[in-house]
Coordinates of C-alpha atoms and ligand atoms in Angstrom, one line a residue:
M1 CA -4.0 9.9 -22.0
T2 CA -2.1 6.7 -22.4
A3 CA -1.6 4.3 -19.5
A4 CA 2.1 5.1 -19.7
D5 CA 1.5 8.8 -19.3
F6 CA -1.0 8.2 -16.5
V7 CA 1.6 6.0 -14.6
A8 CA 4.4 8.6 -14.9
A9 CA 2.7 11.1 -12.6
L10 CA 0.6 8.6 -10.6
P11 CA 1.6 9.1 -6.9
K12 CA 3.1 5.8 -5.9
T13 CA 4.6 3.7 -3.1
E14 CA 7.5 1.4 -3.1
L15 CA 7.2 -1.2 -0.4
H16 CA 9.4 -4.0 -1.6
V17 CA 12.8 -2.9 -2.7
H18 CA 16.2 -4.2 -1.5
L19 CA 18.7 -1.3 -1.3
E20 CA 21.6 -3.5 -2.1
G21 CA 19.6 -4.5 -5.2
T22 CA 19.3 -1.0 -6.4
L23 CA 23.0 -0.8 -7.4
E24 CA 23.1 0.2 -11.0
P25 CA 25.8 -1.6 -13.1
E26 CA 27.7 1.7 -13.6
D27 CA 27.8 2.2 -9.8
L28 CA 28.7 -1.5 -9.2
V29 CA 31.8 -1.1 -11.4
R30 CA 32.6 2.3 -9.9
F31 CA 32.3 1.2 -6.2
A32 CA 34.4 -2.0 -7.1
A33 CA 37.2 0.2 -8.5
R34 CA 37.0 2.6 -5.6
N35 CA 37.2 -0.1 -3.0
G36 CA 39.7 -2.4 -4.7
V37 CA 37.2 -5.3 -5.3
E38 CA 37.9 -7.7 -8.2
L39 CA 34.7 -8.6 -10.1
P40 CA 34.3 -11.0 -13.0
W41 CA 33.1 -8.1 -15.1
R42 CA 35.1 -5.2 -16.6
S43 CA 32.2 -2.9 -17.7
P44 CA 28.6 -2.1 -16.9
D45 CA 27.6 -3.8 -20.2
E46 CA 29.3 -7.0 -19.1
V47 CA 27.5 -6.7 -15.7
R48 CA 24.1 -6.3 -17.5
A49 CA 24.8 -9.2 -19.8
A50 CA 25.3 -11.4 -16.7
Y51 CA 21.9 -10.5 -15.3
S52 CA 20.0 -13.5 -16.6
Y53 CA 18.8 -16.2 -14.1
T54 CA 17.2 -19.6 -13.9
G55 CA 15.7 -18.8 -10.5
L56 CA 16.0 -17.1 -7.1
D57 CA 19.2 -18.9 -6.0
E58 CA 21.1 -18.0 -9.2
F59 CA 20.0 -14.4 -8.8
L60 CA 21.0 -14.3 -5.1
R61 CA 24.6 -15.5 -6.0
L62 CA 25.0 -12.4 -8.2
Y63 CA 23.2 -10.1 -5.8
Y64 CA 25.5 -11.2 -2.9
L65 CA 28.5 -10.7 -5.1
G66 CA 27.2 -7.2 -5.9
C67 CA 27.1 -6.6 -2.1
T68 CA 30.8 -7.0 -1.8
V69 CA 31.6 -3.7 -3.5
L70 CA 29.9 -1.7 -0.7
H71 CA 32.4 -0.9 2.1
T72 CA 31.8 2.4 3.8
R73 CA 29.2 4.6 5.4
A74 CA 29.6 6.9 2.4
D75 CA 28.9 4.0 0.0
F76 CA 25.6 3.3 1.7
H77 CA 24.7 6.9 1.8
E78 CA 25.4 7.3 -2.0
L79 CA 23.5 4.1 -2.8
T80 CA 20.4 5.1 -0.9
A81 CA 20.5 8.7 -2.1
A82 CA 20.8 7.6 -5.7
Y83 CA 17.9 5.2 -5.3
L84 CA 15.7 7.8 -3.6
R85 CA 16.5 10.3 -6.4
R86 CA 15.3 7.8 -9.0
A87 CA 12.3 6.9 -6.9
A88 CA 11.3 10.6 -6.6
A89 CA 11.6 11.0 -10.4
D90 CA 9.4 7.9 -10.8
G91 CA 6.6 9.4 -8.7
V92 CA 7.3 7.5 -5.5
R93 CA 6.0 9.4 -2.4
R94 CA 6.6 6.7 0.2
A95 CA 9.5 4.2 0.0
E96 CA 9.8 1.4 2.6
M97 CA 13.2 -0.1 1.8
F98 CA 14.9 -3.3 2.9
V99 CA 18.5 -3.6 3.9
S100 CA 20.3 -6.7 5.1
P101 CA 23.3 -6.1 7.4
Q102 CA 24.0 -9.8 7.3
S103 CA 25.2 -9.4 3.8
F104 CA 28.1 -7.3 5.1
L105 CA 29.0 -9.2 8.3
G106 CA 32.7 -9.1 9.0
R107 CA 33.3 -6.4 6.3
V108 CA 31.1 -3.4 7.2
A109 CA 29.9 -2.4 10.6
V110 CA 26.2 -2.2 11.2
A111 CA 26.7 1.4 12.3
D112 CA 28.1 2.2 8.8
V113 CA 25.3 0.3 6.9
L114 CA 22.5 1.9 8.9
G115 CA 24.1 5.2 9.4
G116 CA 24.6 5.8 5.7
V117 CA 21.1 4.6 4.8
L118 CA 19.4 6.6 7.6
D119 CA 21.3 9.8 6.7
A120 CA 20.3 9.6 3.1
I121 CA 16.6 9.0 4.1
A122 CA 16.7 12.1 6.2
D123 CA 18.2 14.2 3.3
A124 CA 15.6 12.9 0.8
R125 CA 12.8 13.8 3.1
T126 CA 13.8 17.5 3.0
D127 CA 15.4 17.7 -0.5
L128 CA 13.1 15.4 -2.5
G129 CA 9.9 15.2 -0.5
V130 CA 10.1 11.4 -0.4
D131 CA 9.0 9.8 2.8
G132 CA 11.5 7.0 3.3
A133 CA 11.8 4.3 5.9
V134 CA 13.9 1.2 6.4
L135 CA 13.2 -2.4 7.4
V136 CA 16.1 -4.7 8.3
I137 CA 15.8 -8.2 6.9
A138 CA 17.3 -11.4 8.0
Q139 CA 18.4 -14.1 5.6
R140 CA 16.5 -17.3 5.9
H141 CA 19.4 -19.5 4.6
R142 CA 21.2 -18.6 7.8
T143 CA 20.2 -19.8 11.2
E144 CA 17.5 -18.4 13.4
A145 CA 20.1 -17.9 16.1
E146 CA 21.9 -15.5 13.6
A147 CA 18.6 -13.8 12.9
L148 CA 18.1 -13.2 16.7
E149 CA 21.7 -11.9 16.9
L150 CA 20.8 -9.4 14.1
L151 CA 18.0 -8.0 16.3
D152 CA 20.5 -7.4 19.1
A153 CA 23.0 -5.8 16.6
V154 CA 20.5 -3.3 15.3
A155 CA 18.9 -2.5 18.7
P156 CA 20.8 0.8 19.0
W157 CA 19.0 2.1 15.9
Q158 CA 15.6 0.6 16.7
D159 CA 13.8 4.0 17.1
S160 CA 14.9 4.8 13.5
L161 CA 13.8 1.5 12.0
L162 CA 10.4 0.8 10.6
G163 CA 10.4 -3.0 10.8
V164 CA 11.9 -6.3 10.3
G165 CA 11.6 -8.9 7.5
L166 CA 12.9 -12.2 6.2
G167 CA 14.5 -12.7 2.7
G168 CA 17.0 -14.9 0.9
A169 CA 16.8 -18.5 -0.4
E170 CA 13.2 -19.5 0.2
L171 CA 12.8 -23.2 -0.7
G172 CA 13.6 -25.4 2.3
N173 CA 13.7 -22.4 4.6
P174 CA 10.0 -22.0 5.7
P175 CA 8.9 -19.1 7.9
S176 CA 8.1 -21.5 10.8
R177 CA 11.8 -22.0 11.2
F178 CA 11.9 -18.3 12.2
A179 CA 8.9 -18.2 14.6
R180 CA 11.1 -17.1 17.6
F181 CA 12.7 -14.4 15.5
F182 CA 9.3 -13.0 14.5
A183 CA 8.0 -13.2 18.1
D184 CA 11.1 -11.4 19.4
A185 CA 10.9 -8.7 16.7
R186 CA 7.2 -8.2 17.5
R187 CA 7.9 -8.0 21.3
R188 CA 10.5 -5.3 20.5
G189 CA 7.8 -3.3 18.7
Y190 CA 8.8 -3.8 15.0
R191 CA 6.4 -4.0 12.1
L192 CA 6.8 -7.4 10.5
T193 CA 7.1 -8.6 6.8
C194 CA 8.2 -11.9 5.3
H195 CA 9.1 -13.0 1.8
A196 CA 6.8 -16.0 1.2
G197 CA 5.2 -17.7 -1.7
E198 CA 7.8 -16.4 -4.2
E199 CA 9.4 -19.8 -5.2
G200 CA 7.9 -21.5 -2.1
P201 CA 4.4 -22.9 -1.8
A202 CA 1.2 -21.3 -0.4
G203 CA 1.9 -23.2 2.8
Y204 CA 4.8 -20.8 3.5
V205 CA 2.5 -17.8 3.3
R206 CA 0.2 -19.5 5.9
E207 CA 3.2 -20.1 8.1
A208 CA 4.2 -16.4 7.8
L209 CA 0.7 -15.4 8.8
D210 CA 0.9 -17.8 11.8
C211 CA 4.1 -16.1 12.8
G212 CA 2.2 -12.8 13.1
V213 CA 3.6 -11.2 9.9
E214 CA 1.6 -8.1 8.9
R215 CA 2.6 -8.0 5.2
I216 CA 3.7 -10.7 2.8
D217 CA 6.5 -9.9 0.3
H218 CA 5.6 -11.6 -3.1
G219 CA 2.9 -14.1 -2.0
I220 CA 2.1 -14.9 -5.6
A221 CA 1.7 -18.6 -4.7
A222 CA -1.4 -17.6 -2.6
A223 CA -3.3 -16.8 -5.8
D224 CA -3.9 -20.5 -6.5
D225 CA -5.3 -21.2 -3.0
P226 CA -8.8 -19.7 -2.5
A227 CA -8.9 -20.5 1.2
L228 CA -5.6 -18.6 1.7
V229 CA -6.8 -15.7 -0.5
A230 CA -9.9 -15.4 1.8
R231 CA -7.6 -15.5 4.9
L232 CA -5.4 -12.7 3.5
R233 CA -8.6 -10.6 2.7
D234 CA -10.2 -11.3 6.1
E235 CA -7.0 -10.6 8.1
G236 CA -6.2 -7.5 5.9
V237 CA -2.7 -8.7 5.2
P238 CA -1.3 -7.0 2.0
L239 CA 0.9 -8.6 -0.6
T240 CA 3.9 -6.6 -2.1
M241 CA 4.0 -8.0 -5.6
C242 CA 6.9 -7.6 -8.0
P243 CA 5.9 -8.5 -11.6
L244 CA 9.2 -7.9 -13.4
S245 CA 11.1 -9.8 -10.6
N246 CA 8.7 -12.8 -10.9
L247 CA 9.1 -12.7 -14.7
R248 CA 13.0 -12.6 -14.6
L249 CA 13.2 -15.3 -11.9
R250 CA 10.8 -17.5 -13.8
V251 CA 8.2 -17.6 -11.1
V252 CA 5.8 -16.8 -14.0
D253 CA 6.3 -17.6 -17.7
D254 CA 4.7 -14.3 -18.8
L255 CA 2.8 -11.4 -17.4
A256 CA -0.4 -12.1 -19.4
G257 CA -1.9 -14.2 -16.6
Y258 CA -0.3 -12.2 -13.7
P259 CA -2.8 -12.7 -10.8
I260 CA -2.6 -9.2 -9.3
M261 CA -6.0 -7.9 -10.4
A262 CA -7.7 -11.3 -9.5
L263 CA -6.3 -10.9 -6.0
H264 CA -7.3 -7.3 -5.9
D265 CA -10.8 -8.1 -7.1
A266 CA -11.0 -10.9 -4.4
G267 CA -10.5 -8.2 -1.8
V268 CA -6.7 -8.7 -1.0
V269 CA -4.7 -5.4 -0.7
V270 CA -2.0 -5.8 -3.4
S271 CA 0.8 -3.3 -4.3
V272 CA 3.2 -3.0 -7.2
N273 CA 6.9 -3.0 -6.5
S274 CA 10.3 -3.5 -8.1
D275 CA 12.3 -5.8 -5.7
D276 CA 15.8 -5.3 -7.2
P277 CA 15.3 -2.9 -10.1
P278 CA 18.5 -3.0 -12.2
Y279 CA 18.7 -6.8 -11.7
F280 CA 15.2 -7.3 -13.0
G281 CA 15.0 -4.6 -15.7
G282 CA 12.7 -2.0 -14.1
Y283 CA 11.8 0.5 -11.4
V284 CA 8.4 0.8 -9.9
A285 CA 6.8 2.8 -12.7
D286 CA 8.2 0.2 -15.2
N287 CA 6.4 -2.5 -13.2
H288 CA 3.1 -0.5 -13.4
R289 CA 3.6 0.0 -17.1
A290 CA 4.4 -3.7 -17.7
L291 CA 1.1 -4.6 -16.0
A292 CA -0.8 -2.0 -17.9
E293 CA 0.5 -3.4 -21.2
H294 CA 0.2 -7.1 -20.5
L295 CA -3.0 -7.1 -18.5
G296 CA -4.6 -4.2 -20.5
L297 CA -5.2 -2.3 -17.3
S298 CA -7.4 0.9 -17.4
T299 CA -6.3 4.1 -15.6
A300 CA -9.0 3.3 -13.0
Q301 CA -7.3 -0.1 -12.3
L302 CA -3.9 1.5 -12.1
A303 CA -5.2 4.1 -9.7
A304 CA -6.7 1.3 -7.6
L305 CA -3.4 -0.4 -7.4
A306 CA -1.6 2.8 -6.4
R307 CA -4.2 3.4 -3.6
S308 CA -3.7 -0.1 -2.4
G309 CA 0.0 0.7 -2.2
F310 CA -0.6 3.5 0.2
R311 CA -3.0 1.3 2.2
A312 CA -0.5 -1.5 2.4
S313 CA 2.2 0.9 3.7
F314 CA 3.2 1.1 7.4
A315 CA 2.9 4.9 7.2
P316 CA 0.8 6.8 9.8
A317 CA -2.9 6.9 9.0
D318 CA -2.9 10.6 8.0
E319 CA -0.1 10.0 5.5
I320 CA -2.0 7.0 4.1
A321 CA -5.1 9.1 3.7
A322 CA -3.0 11.9 2.0
G323 CA -1.5 9.4 -0.4
V324 CA -4.9 7.9 -1.3
A325 CA -6.3 11.5 -1.8
A326 CA -3.3 12.3 -4.1
V327 CA -4.1 9.3 -6.3
E328 CA -7.7 10.4 -6.5
D329 CA -6.6 13.9 -7.5
H330 CA -4.4 12.5 -10.2
E331 CA -7.2 10.4 -11.5
A332 CA -9.7 13.3 -11.5
R333 CA -7.2 15.6 -13.2
A334 CA -6.5 12.9 -15.9
A335 CA -10.2 12.3 -16.4
G336 CA -10.8 16.1 -16.6
S337 CA -8.1 16.6 -19.2
Q338 CA -9.3 13.9 -21.6
P339 CA -12.7 12.7 -20.4
N340 CA -13.3 10.3 -23.3
V341 CA -10.0 8.3 -23.3
A342 CA -8.9 8.5 -19.7
D343 CA -10.0 4.9 -19.2
A344 CA -8.3 3.6 -22.3
P345 CA -5.3 1.3 -21.6
Ligands
HPA401 N1 13.6 -12.9 -2.6 C1 14.4 -13.2 -1.6 N2 15.4 -12.6 -1.2 C2 15.8 -11.5 -1.9 C3 15.1 -11.1 -3.0 C4 13.9 -11.8 -3.4 O1 13.2 -11.5 -4.3 N3 15.7 -10.0 -3.4 C5 16.7 -9.7 -2.6 N4 16.8 -10.6 -1.7
ZN402 ZN1 12.4 -9.2 -2.3

């Protein structure tokens, strides 16, 4: 069995995906036409051709422009349903998805954003067997006061929300600037994540940990800092890593030296994720396959990463155990079907 075949049916998690960033170019153009939004592109191919970036800020400009085509509760329902269908086809069992109502302030009511997303998650649970959940993220290039307002704005849906995170333009906007936001979110009972150490330094990852964050989104900068790696391991704080995103945003020059297995072997819980799949050229299985190819991963290593994904999730303990067992079943079946080559990359 090839690594690519092994990845296809490998039970997976997706813990770092921005719903707004799952808009396929065809849907971007279709939503724009439907909602009367003028875009600088006429066709999906023109959109795709524009998806080339020098870094996070340039990507975010295109991403926020993409957000302007989403107007109604039905749009958010369609967007989320389409993503969850693709995730299910990709072998995703548990999807913890970000959405950022601040992208739509003044244009779309929070009730329409979250209503559409939550309805689609409920549908996918019964129709597709995907266990979906949503985390609301604040944008760090806005003020902490606005982030605190966001917590008030989403309060009516709190029982349906998994957690809270922080995204957006990282450099110059350290997690410590949002210490009160994280403290308030924690007091309200949310699970906490924070984008840190994507373009920013290892110090931002430390600050996120000091803010009580339970999971770091990206965190690749930590790989060069042995004391921080030890802290992540000792505190059991997972990293949601996004190889194709890091490649396309030039966080890394290539995937040959991607530090995910080094972090895993050092005892950090690491997971493989897609971030904004159409913008970065791949869904979660594509990210696993890219790692398999460029790092020469064995099926045993791919299975270890998939198990880490379930362990890094905020799912209830029995669901995590079921996910880990499903990965082990898949590994055993693959080994049983072709005992001599199951470990070949
Ligand atoms: N980093 C920060 N903010 C984001 C990202 C990201 O990778 N994707 C969407 N919003
Ligand atoms: Zn992200």
